[in-house]
GROMACS .gro file of C-alpha atoms in nm:
model
  214
    1MET     CA    1 -10.990   0.452   1.551
    2ARG     CA    2 -10.815   0.419   1.891
    3ARG     CA    3 -10.451   0.472   1.980
    4SER     CA    4 -10.280   0.192   2.171
    5ASN     CA    5 -10.278   0.215   2.552
    6GLU     CA    6 -10.054  -0.088   2.599
    7HIS     CA    7  -9.765   0.115   2.739
    8HIS     CA    8  -9.979   0.283   3.006
    9ASP     CA    9 -10.150  -0.046   3.093
   10SER     CA   10  -9.812  -0.214   3.153
   11GLU     CA   11  -9.679   0.067   3.377
   12SER     CA   12  -9.625   0.007   3.746
   13ALA     CA   13  -9.816   0.226   3.990
   14LEU     CA   14  -9.484   0.378   4.099
   15SER     CA   15  -9.402   0.477   3.743
   16ARG     CA   16  -9.752   0.615   3.687
   17TYR     CA   17  -9.728   0.850   3.984
   18ALA     CA   18  -9.354   0.919   3.961
   19GLY     CA   19  -9.403   1.280   3.853
   20PRO     CA   20  -9.620   1.394   4.145
   21ILE     CA   21  -9.403   1.197   4.390
   22VAL     CA   22  -9.074   1.348   4.272
   23LEU     CA   23  -9.229   1.695   4.246
   24ALA     CA   24  -9.369   1.682   4.601
   25VAL     CA   25  -9.046   1.548   4.753
   26GLY     CA   26  -8.834   1.808   4.574
   27ALA     CA   27  -9.059   2.091   4.691
   28TYR     CA   28  -9.068   1.954   5.046
   29LEU     CA   29  -8.689   1.922   5.062
   30ALA     CA   30  -8.631   2.275   4.929
   31VAL     CA   31  -8.889   2.437   5.158
   32ALA     CA   32  -8.759   2.250   5.464
   33HIS     CA   33  -8.406   2.376   5.397
   34VAL     CA   34  -8.516   2.735   5.344
   35ALA     CA   35  -8.723   2.728   5.663
   36LEU     CA   36  -8.435   2.580   5.863
   37GLN     CA   37  -8.198   2.843   5.723
   38PHE     CA   38  -8.414   3.123   5.863
   39VAL     CA   39  -8.424   2.950   6.201
   40PHE     CA   40  -8.049   2.889   6.202
   41MET     CA   41  -7.984   3.256   6.135
   42SER     CA   42  -8.176   3.359   6.448
   43PHE     CA   43  -7.963   3.160   6.695
   44ASN     CA   44  -7.604   3.191   6.812
   45ASP     CA   45  -7.615   2.935   7.092
   46PRO     CA   46  -7.666   2.568   6.983
   47ALA     CA   47  -7.818   2.477   7.320
   48VAL     CA   48  -8.081   2.751   7.294
   49MET     CA   49  -8.152   2.654   6.933
   50LEU     CA   50  -8.204   2.288   7.024
   51ALA     CA   51  -8.444   2.386   7.301
   52ASP     CA   52  -8.658   2.594   7.065
   53PRO     CA   53  -8.980   2.405   6.973
   54ILE     CA   54  -8.994   2.560   6.626
   55PHE     CA   55  -8.643   2.443   6.547
   56ARG     CA   56  -8.721   2.097   6.683
   57GLY     CA   57  -9.031   2.072   6.466
   58LEU     CA   58  -8.848   2.183   6.153
   59ASN     CA   59  -8.561   1.948   6.229
   60LEU     CA   60  -8.802   1.656   6.252
   61ALA     CA   61  -8.969   1.767   5.930
   62TYR     CA   62  -8.630   1.767   5.758
   63ALA     CA   63  -8.551   1.421   5.893
   64ALA     CA   64  -8.878   1.299   5.741
   65ALA     CA   65  -8.771   1.440   5.404
   66PHE     CA   66  -8.518   1.158   5.368
   67SER     CA   67  -8.791   0.895   5.364
   68GLY     CA   68  -8.950   1.090   5.080
   69LEU     CA   69  -8.615   1.125   4.909
   70ALA     CA   70  -8.571   0.747   4.907
   71ILE     CA   71  -8.916   0.704   4.753
   72ALA     CA   72  -8.839   0.974   4.493
   73ALA     CA   73  -8.517   0.794   4.399
   74CYS     CA   74  -8.716   0.474   4.341
   75ALA     CA   75  -8.976   0.656   4.132
   76ALA     CA   76  -8.718   0.838   3.920
   77TYR     CA   77  -8.514   0.521   3.866
   78ASP     CA   78  -8.826   0.330   3.762
   79LYS     CA   79  -8.877   0.580   3.478
   80GLN     CA   80  -8.529   0.527   3.333
   81ALA     CA   81  -8.427   0.180   3.456
   82ARG     CA   82  -8.414   0.015   3.114
   83ALA     CA   83  -8.220   0.297   2.948
   84ALA     CA   84  -7.986   0.344   3.246
   85GLY     CA   85  -7.857  -0.013   3.233
   86THR     CA   86  -7.611  -0.160   3.482
   87PHE     CA   87  -7.450   0.173   3.564
   88GLY     CA   88  -7.793   0.314   3.639
   89LEU     CA   89  -7.866   0.029   3.878
   90VAL     CA   90  -7.536   0.083   4.060
   91ALA     CA   91  -7.604   0.457   4.079
   92PHE     CA   92  -7.954   0.400   4.212
   93CYS     CA   93  -7.826   0.164   4.482
   94ALA     CA   94  -7.556   0.416   4.575
   95ALA     CA   95  -7.813   0.695   4.603
   96MET     CA   96  -8.031   0.476   4.823
   97VAL     CA   97  -7.741   0.381   5.051
   98GLY     CA   98  -7.636   0.745   5.085
   99THR     CA   99  -7.991   0.861   5.151
  100VAL     CA  100  -8.049   0.595   5.418
  101ASN     CA  101  -7.719   0.678   5.590
  102LEU     CA  102  -7.769   1.055   5.598
  103GLY     CA  103  -8.135   1.007   5.684
  104ALA     CA  104  -8.027   0.808   5.991
  105ASP     CA  105  -7.803   1.100   6.091
  106MET     CA  106  -8.091   1.341   6.055
  107TRP     CA  107  -8.320   1.113   6.260
  108PHE     CA  108  -8.058   1.118   6.537
  109GLU     CA  109  -8.029   1.496   6.509
  110GLY     CA  110  -8.406   1.535   6.520
  111PHE     CA  111  -8.492   1.296   6.805
  112ALA     CA  112  -8.183   1.209   7.007
  113VAL     CA  113  -7.973   1.528   7.009
  114PRO     CA  114  -8.240   1.752   7.169
  115TRP     CA  115  -8.288   1.491   7.443
  116LEU     CA  116  -7.913   1.461   7.498
  117ALA     CA  117  -7.885   1.840   7.512
  118ASP     CA  118  -8.144   1.838   7.793
  119VAL     CA  119  -7.997   1.558   8.005
  120VAL     CA  120  -7.627   1.575   7.914
  121PRO     CA  121  -7.567   1.930   7.784
  122GLN     CA  122  -7.189   1.885   7.779
  123VAL     CA  123  -7.235   1.649   7.484
  124LEU     CA  124  -7.268   1.958   7.262
  125THR     CA  125  -6.915   2.076   7.343
  126ALA     CA  126  -6.743   1.742   7.407
  127GLU     CA  127  -6.452   1.650   7.181
  128LYS     CA  128  -6.558   1.409   6.908
  129THR     CA  129  -6.369   1.080   6.882
  130MET     CA  130  -6.222   0.954   6.556
  131PHE     CA  131  -6.473   0.668   6.553
  132TRP     CA  132  -6.758   0.920   6.568
  133LYS     CA  133  -6.599   1.139   6.299
  134VAL     CA  134  -6.562   0.845   6.058
  135GLY     CA  135  -6.925   0.746   6.099
  136TYR     CA  136  -7.048   1.105   6.077
  137LEU     CA  137  -6.848   1.199   5.768
  138SER     CA  138  -6.912   0.870   5.586
  139SER     CA  139  -7.285   0.944   5.570
  140TYR     CA  140  -7.220   1.276   5.396
  141ILE     CA  141  -6.971   1.120   5.155
  142LEU     CA  142  -7.204   0.833   5.068
  143PHE     CA  143  -7.496   1.070   5.016
  144SER     CA  144  -7.295   1.299   4.791
  145ILE     CA  145  -7.142   1.018   4.583
  146GLY     CA  146  -7.476   0.841   4.550
  147TRP     CA  147  -7.663   1.139   4.406
  148VAL     CA  148  -7.374   1.245   4.184
  149LEU     CA  149  -7.375   0.894   4.036
  150PHE     CA  150  -7.754   0.906   3.999
  151GLY     CA  151  -7.726   1.232   3.807
  152LEU     CA  152  -7.450   1.092   3.585
  153ALA     CA  153  -7.657   0.780   3.518
  154SER     CA  154  -7.947   1.005   3.416
  155LEU     CA  155  -7.716   1.190   3.177
  156ARG     CA  156  -7.611   0.861   3.020
  157ALA     CA  157  -7.966   0.728   2.996
  158ARG     CA  158  -8.094   1.045   2.824
  159VAL     CA  159  -8.447   0.992   2.949
  160PHE     CA  160  -8.459   1.311   3.154
  161PRO     CA  161  -8.360   1.656   3.021
  162ARG     CA  162  -7.985   1.714   3.027
  163LEU     CA  163  -8.005   2.030   3.239
  164ILE     CA  164  -8.209   1.855   3.505
  165SER     CA  165  -7.964   1.564   3.515
  166LEU     CA  166  -7.677   1.812   3.555
  167ALA     CA  167  -7.872   1.983   3.834
  168ILE     CA  168  -7.898   1.648   4.015
  169VAL     CA  169  -7.520   1.608   3.981
  170ALA     CA  170  -7.473   1.957   4.125
  171GLY     CA  171  -7.716   1.878   4.405
  172GLY     CA  172  -7.516   1.566   4.486
  173ILE     CA  173  -7.188   1.759   4.497
  174ILE     CA  174  -7.332   2.028   4.722
  175GLY     CA  175  -7.516   1.754   4.909
  176PHE     CA  176  -7.196   1.681   5.096
  177LEU     CA  177  -7.315   1.969   5.315
  178ALA     CA  178  -7.683   1.872   5.303
  179ALA     CA  179  -7.710   1.832   5.679
  180ARG     CA  180  -7.692   2.211   5.710
  181PRO     CA  181  -7.928   2.449   5.535
  182PRO     CA  182  -7.948   2.579   5.274
  183TYR     CA  183  -7.722   2.329   5.092
  184GLY     CA  184  -7.997   2.074   5.027
  185VAL     CA  185  -8.199   2.329   4.831
  186VAL     CA  186  -8.014   2.255   4.505
  187LEU     CA  187  -8.106   1.885   4.507
  188GLY     CA  188  -8.459   1.975   4.614
  189LEU     CA  189  -8.502   2.217   4.323
  190ALA     CA  190  -8.350   1.966   4.081
  191LEU     CA  191  -8.605   1.704   4.186
  192LEU     CA  192  -8.884   1.963   4.178
  193SER     CA  193  -8.789   2.044   3.817
  194LEU     CA  194  -8.773   1.675   3.731
  195GLY     CA  195  -9.116   1.619   3.883
  196ILE     CA  196  -9.266   1.907   3.685
  197TRP     CA  197  -9.111   1.769   3.366
  198MET     CA  198  -9.249   1.421   3.441
  199VAL     CA  199  -9.598   1.554   3.504
  200ARG     CA  200  -9.596   1.754   3.181
  201THR     CA  201  -9.457   1.463   2.982
  202ARG     CA  202  -9.722   1.237   3.126
  203LYS     CA  203  -9.999   1.476   3.024
  204VAL     CA  204  -9.865   1.487   2.668
  205ALA     CA  205  -9.849   1.107   2.655
  206ASP     CA  206 -10.202   1.074   2.794
  207THR     CA  207 -10.330   1.321   2.533
  208ALA     CA  208 -10.157   1.128   2.254
  209ALA     CA  209 -10.303   0.800   2.381
  210ALA     CA  210 -10.659   0.936   2.406
  211PRO     CA  211 -10.923   0.781   2.174
  212ILE     CA  212 -10.965   0.950   1.838
  213THR     CA  213 -11.316   0.953   1.699
  214GLY     CA  214 -11.441   1.039   1.358
   0.00000   0.00000   0.00000
């Protein structure tokens, strides 16, 4: 006698590896924020901080986390797309838009700001225009709203554990400050927990689908 493997056979590759992907991204995001927090605490002068090679490396590593975060959002959505319905699709798109926008900010912070600090140091203390403020703040707002909606969609879909979905909502709310450590840790830990749950659930499903002899 053999249990059916039709469900596993019909899975996309993204769905199959969703657990490890989400787990790795969550861990990476949390560790990057903790590391940056320790570096932030050791500097009082922004110019000196931006010139520090360790800070620059960690800043670039954090900017890279947003590419992973976008992939994690796709993987997590793929696991609950059918149950999440239209609201889930809207929430997923919102999370992607927010992640791309804040990720662009972090890319600028990681690559452009250190260069500007070297060649035009007064840029660090120059008064910010309203146009700049609108663009800067909108990325934080979009990121926060997107992940709050994603967490709420997960609550509605009831595919993921309720506590983890609530943690994603909390991570989205606190994510308004995600450009500064350690505020991205909450979302990172929420995704880490979701990834662990996915991996464990997958192992249980694989065991249940294994051939039975005798």
